[in-house]
Amino acid sequence: MRADHPSPGLKSAIEHLPRPGASILDLGPALAANVAFFQPLGVRLRIADFDRTVDEEEARDAIPALWERRLPHLLPFHAGERFDLVLAWDLPNYFSRERWLAVARRITERLTPGGAMHMLVRVGAEMPQHPCVYRIVEPGTLSEEILSESMMAAPRLPHADVEKLHPGLVAPRSHLGKHGMQEYVLEHAAEHNLPPRPTAQLRKRGR
């Protein structure tokens, strides 16, 4: 099932990309529509297909310590590689807080000073069993394709927790969509003359 939804946060992030030569990291799968959208903008697009990589490497249930050690393999970067925009889509909803915090730290290290991270957080009680697929229809419109009819509980991260899970980043603006998503654009706190938010305090677990 597909439906189009407004995405003012994504529109703003795209409008603020340096041109030409911006570098974008797409954590989702390779989609012809998104490649075609970015091609005329003269950007460098890196597609990670992170969720599928995690499943193929059987890493989804790795304990936090092992997860952090495996991240450089699950989400590899070239030496000196930096990104002006990271498209996380709805993936943060599908990883535990410990695991996503490690992902966020790794990405933030690669974010340019004026860079941004775009993400979608479920605000309803339930969400599809698997991440959705997002196609950019135009800068301010996303097409959401739901791949799973089965539902599961959603984490329903509040604004404060979203910032805590992304150390060094802040979300000065967010947008609530009618489709049960809160859209965030996270940027370096220093760019807004704001102190970094507290980091999420996670429960210690046996290792």
PDB file of N, CA and C in Angstrom, residues 142-186:
ATOM      1  N   LEU A 142       6.661  12.897   0.250  1.00  0.00           N
ATOM      2  CA  LEU A 142       7.191  11.538   0.295  1.00  0.00           C
ATOM      3  C   LEU A 142       6.074  10.549   0.013  1.00  0.00           C
ATOM      4  N   SER A 143       6.394   9.521  -0.755  1.00  0.00           N
ATOM      5  CA  SER A 143       5.492   8.399  -0.957  1.00  0.00           C
ATOM      6  C   SER A 143       5.917   7.287  -0.010  1.00  0.00           C
ATOM      7  N   GLU A 144       5.009   6.885   0.871  1.00  0.00           N
ATOM      8  CA  GLU A 144       5.295   5.832   1.847  1.00  0.00           C
ATOM      9  C   GLU A 144       4.665   4.524   1.382  1.00  0.00           C
ATOM     10  N   GLU A 145       5.487   3.482   1.263  1.00  0.00           N
ATOM     11  CA  GLU A 145       4.986   2.160   0.889  1.00  0.00           C
ATOM     12  C   GLU A 145       5.102   1.230   2.091  1.00  0.00           C
ATOM     13  N   ILE A 146       3.966   0.723   2.551  1.00  0.00           N
ATOM     14  CA  ILE A 146       3.936  -0.206   3.681  1.00  0.00           C
ATOM     15  C   ILE A 146       4.099  -1.616   3.133  1.00  0.00           C
ATOM     16  N   LEU A 147       5.127  -2.319   3.606  1.00  0.00           N
ATOM     17  CA  LEU A 147       5.464  -3.636   3.071  1.00  0.00           C
ATOM     18  C   LEU A 147       4.880  -4.774   3.889  1.00  0.00           C
ATOM     19  N   SER A 148       4.427  -4.495   5.103  1.00  0.00           N
ATOM     20  CA  SER A 148       3.962  -5.551   6.000  1.00  0.00           C
ATOM     21  C   SER A 148       2.570  -5.232   6.521  1.00  0.00           C
ATOM     22  N   GLU A 149       1.670  -6.221   6.460  1.00  0.00           N
ATOM     23  CA  GLU A 149       0.339  -6.049   7.030  1.00  0.00           C
ATOM     24  C   GLU A 149       0.343  -6.300   8.536  1.00  0.00           C
ATOM     25  N   SER A 150       1.326  -7.049   9.023  1.00  0.00           N
ATOM     26  CA  SER A 150       1.428  -7.321  10.458  1.00  0.00           C
ATOM     27  C   SER A 150       1.890  -6.064  11.185  1.00  0.00           C
ATOM     28  N   MET A 151       1.419  -5.909  12.407  1.00  0.00           N
ATOM     29  CA  MET A 151       1.739  -4.725  13.193  1.00  0.00           C
ATOM     30  C   MET A 151       2.497  -5.113  14.461  1.00  0.00           C
ATOM     31  N   MET A 152       3.210  -4.149  15.017  1.00  0.00           N
ATOM     32  CA  MET A 152       3.934  -4.330  16.269  1.00  0.00           C
ATOM     33  C   MET A 152       3.865  -3.024  17.057  1.00  0.00           C
ATOM     34  N   ALA A 153       4.230  -3.087  18.340  1.00  0.00           N
ATOM     35  CA  ALA A 153       4.217  -1.884  19.173  1.00  0.00           C
ATOM     36  C   ALA A 153       5.270  -0.898  18.682  1.00  0.00           C
ATOM     37  N   ALA A 154       4.921   0.373  18.670  1.00  0.00           N
ATOM     38  CA  ALA A 154       5.852   1.430  18.262  1.00  0.00           C
ATOM     39  C   ALA A 154       6.540   2.017  19.490  1.00  0.00           C
ATOM     40  N   PRO A 155       7.803   2.448  19.357  1.00  0.00           N
ATOM     41  CA  PRO A 155       8.527   3.008  20.511  1.00  0.00           C
ATOM     42  C   PRO A 155       8.003   4.361  20.956  1.00  0.00           C
ATOM     43  N   ARG A 156       7.397   5.119  20.044  1.00  0.00           N
ATOM     44  CA  ARG A 156       6.787   6.418  20.356  1.00  0.00           C
ATOM     45  C   ARG A 156       7.771   7.335  21.089  1.00  0.00           C
ATOM     46  N   LEU A 157       8.899   7.583  20.466  1.00  0.00           N
ATOM     47  CA  LEU A 157       9.937   8.418  21.066  1.00  0.00           C
ATOM     48  C   LEU A 157       9.491   9.873  21.126  1.00  0.00           C
ATOM     49  N   PRO A 158       9.494  10.490  22.309  1.00  0.00           N
ATOM     50  CA  PRO A 158       9.195  11.921  22.386  1.00  0.00           C
ATOM     51  C   PRO A 158      10.372  12.753  21.888  1.00  0.00           C
ATOM     52  N   HIS A 159      10.124  14.025  21.640  1.00  0.00           N
ATOM     53  CA  HIS A 159      11.140  14.927  21.100  1.00  0.00           C
ATOM     54  C   HIS A 159      12.424  14.894  21.931  1.00  0.00           C
ATOM     55  N   ALA A 160      12.293  14.957  23.257  1.00  0.00           N
ATOM     56  CA  ALA A 160      13.475  14.985  24.123  1.00  0.00           C
ATOM     57  C   ALA A 160      14.308  13.721  23.967  1.00  0.00           C
ATOM     58  N   ASP A 161      13.654  12.564  23.830  1.00  0.00           N
ATOM     59  CA  ASP A 161      14.394  11.310  23.681  1.00  0.00           C
ATOM     60  C   ASP A 161      15.065  11.218  22.317  1.00  0.00           C
ATOM     61  N   VAL A 162      14.427  11.762  21.295  1.00  0.00           N
ATOM     62  CA  VAL A 162      15.056  11.783  19.971  1.00  0.00           C
ATOM     63  C   VAL A 162      16.384  12.529  20.044  1.00  0.00           C
ATOM     64  N   GLU A 163      16.400  13.662  20.715  1.00  0.00           N
ATOM     65  CA  GLU A 163      17.645  14.435  20.833  1.00  0.00           C
ATOM     66  C   GLU A 163      18.666  13.707  21.698  1.00  0.00           C
ATOM     67  N   LYS A 164      18.223  13.056  22.771  1.00  0.00           N
ATOM     68  CA  LYS A 164      19.153  12.330  23.639  1.00  0.00           C
ATOM     69  C   LYS A 164      19.803  11.154  22.913  1.00  0.00           C
ATOM     70  N   LEU A 165      19.096  10.577  21.960  1.00  0.00           N
ATOM     71  CA  LEU A 165      19.632   9.444  21.214  1.00  0.00           C
ATOM     72  C   LEU A 165      20.565   9.868  20.085  1.00  0.00           C
ATOM     73  N   HIS A 166      20.748  11.179  19.917  1.00  0.00           N
ATOM     74  CA  HIS A 166      21.636  11.702  18.873  1.00  0.00           C
ATOM     75  C   HIS A 166      22.581  12.726  19.498  1.00  0.00           C
ATOM     76  N   PRO A 167      23.566  12.267  20.275  1.00  0.00           N
ATOM     77  CA  PRO A 167      24.465  13.182  20.994  1.00  0.00           C
ATOM     78  C   PRO A 167      25.117  14.197  20.063  1.00  0.00           C
ATOM     79  N   GLY A 168      25.070  15.464  20.478  1.00  0.00           N
ATOM     80  CA  GLY A 168      25.667  16.532  19.688  1.00  0.00           C
ATOM     81  C   GLY A 168      24.726  17.158  18.685  1.00  0.00           C
ATOM     82  N   LEU A 169      23.545  16.553  18.498  1.00  0.00           N
ATOM     83  CA  LEU A 169      22.576  17.067  17.538  1.00  0.00           C
ATOM     84  C   LEU A 169      21.331  17.579  18.259  1.00  0.00           C
ATOM     85  N   VAL A 170      20.643  18.500  17.628  1.00  0.00           N
ATOM     86  CA  VAL A 170      19.372  19.011  18.151  1.00  0.00           C
ATOM     87  C   VAL A 170      18.367  19.059  17.007  1.00  0.00           C
ATOM     88  N   ALA A 171      17.101  19.047  17.377  1.00  0.00           N
ATOM     89  CA  ALA A 171      16.026  19.166  16.394  1.00  0.00           C
ATOM     90  C   ALA A 171      15.214  20.407  16.723  1.00  0.00           C
ATOM     91  N   PRO A 172      15.654  21.576  16.256  1.00  0.00           N
ATOM     92  CA  PRO A 172      14.936  22.816  16.588  1.00  0.00           C
ATOM     93  C   PRO A 172      13.525  22.862  16.015  1.00  0.00           C
ATOM     94  N   ARG A 173      13.274  22.040  14.991  1.00  0.00           N
ATOM     95  CA  ARG A 173      11.943  21.999  14.385  1.00  0.00           C
ATOM     96  C   ARG A 173      11.529  20.552  14.149  1.00  0.00           C
ATOM     97  N   SER A 174      10.244  20.293  14.286  1.00  0.00           N
ATOM     98  CA  SER A 174       9.697  18.995  13.903  1.00  0.00           C
ATOM     99  C   SER A 174       8.295  19.217  13.349  1.00  0.00           C
ATOM    100  N   HIS A 175       7.811  18.241  12.609  1.00  0.00           N
ATOM    101  CA  HIS A 175       6.512  18.377  11.949  1.00  0.00           C
ATOM    102  C   HIS A 175       5.703  17.106  12.177  1.00  0.00           C
ATOM    103  N   LEU A 176       4.490  17.242  12.680  1.00  0.00           N
ATOM    104  CA  LEU A 176       3.609  16.102  12.919  1.00  0.00           C
ATOM    105  C   LEU A 176       2.725  15.889  11.703  1.00  0.00           C
ATOM    106  N   GLY A 177       2.852  14.696  11.097  1.00  0.00           N
ATOM    107  CA  GLY A 177       2.041  14.376   9.935  1.00  0.00           C
ATOM    108  C   GLY A 177       0.754  13.672  10.315  1.00  0.00           C
ATOM    109  N   LYS A 178      -0.228  13.740   9.440  1.00  0.00           N
ATOM    110  CA  LYS A 178      -1.514  13.095   9.700  1.00  0.00           C
ATOM    111  C   LYS A 178      -1.433  11.576   9.600  1.00  0.00           C
ATOM    112  N   HIS A 179      -0.310  11.053   9.079  1.00  0.00           N
ATOM    113  CA  HIS A 179      -0.159   9.608   8.927  1.00  0.00           C
ATOM    114  C   HIS A 179       0.531   8.974  10.127  1.00  0.00           C
ATOM    115  N   GLY A 180       0.575   9.682  11.255  1.00  0.00           N
ATOM    116  CA  GLY A 180       1.132   9.095  12.474  1.00  0.00           C
ATOM    117  C   GLY A 180       2.636   9.148  12.566  1.00  0.00           C
ATOM    118  N   MET A 181       3.248  10.113  11.884  1.00  0.00           N
ATOM    119  CA  MET A 181       4.701  10.277  11.907  1.00  0.00           C
ATOM    120  C   MET A 181       5.069  11.682  12.374  1.00  0.00           C
ATOM    121  N   GLN A 182       6.107  11.760  13.203  1.00  0.00           N
ATOM    122  CA  GLN A 182       6.718  13.035  13.550  1.00  0.00           C
ATOM    123  C   GLN A 182       8.015  13.124  12.755  1.00  0.00           C
ATOM    124  N   GLU A 183       8.139  14.177  11.967  1.00  0.00           N
ATOM    125  CA  GLU A 183       9.313  14.346  11.104  1.00  0.00           C
ATOM    126  C   GLU A 183      10.325  15.249  11.803  1.00  0.00           C
ATOM    127  N   TYR A 184      11.570  14.784  11.862  1.00  0.00           N
ATOM    128  CA  TYR A 184      12.632  15.548  12.513  1.00  0.00           C
ATOM    129  C   TYR A 184      13.761  15.831  11.530  1.00  0.00           C
ATOM    130  N   VAL A 185      14.364  17.001  11.671  1.00  0.00           N
ATOM    131  CA  VAL A 185      15.618  17.325  10.995  1.00  0.00           C
ATOM    132  C   VAL A 185      16.599  17.702  12.090  1.00  0.00           C
ATOM    133  N   LEU A 186      17.566  16.829  12.329  1.00  0.00           N
ATOM    134  CA  LEU A 186      18.556  17.038  13.385  1.00  0.00           C
ATOM    135  C   LEU A 186      19.806  17.687  12.810  1.00  0.00           C
TER     136      LEU A 186
END
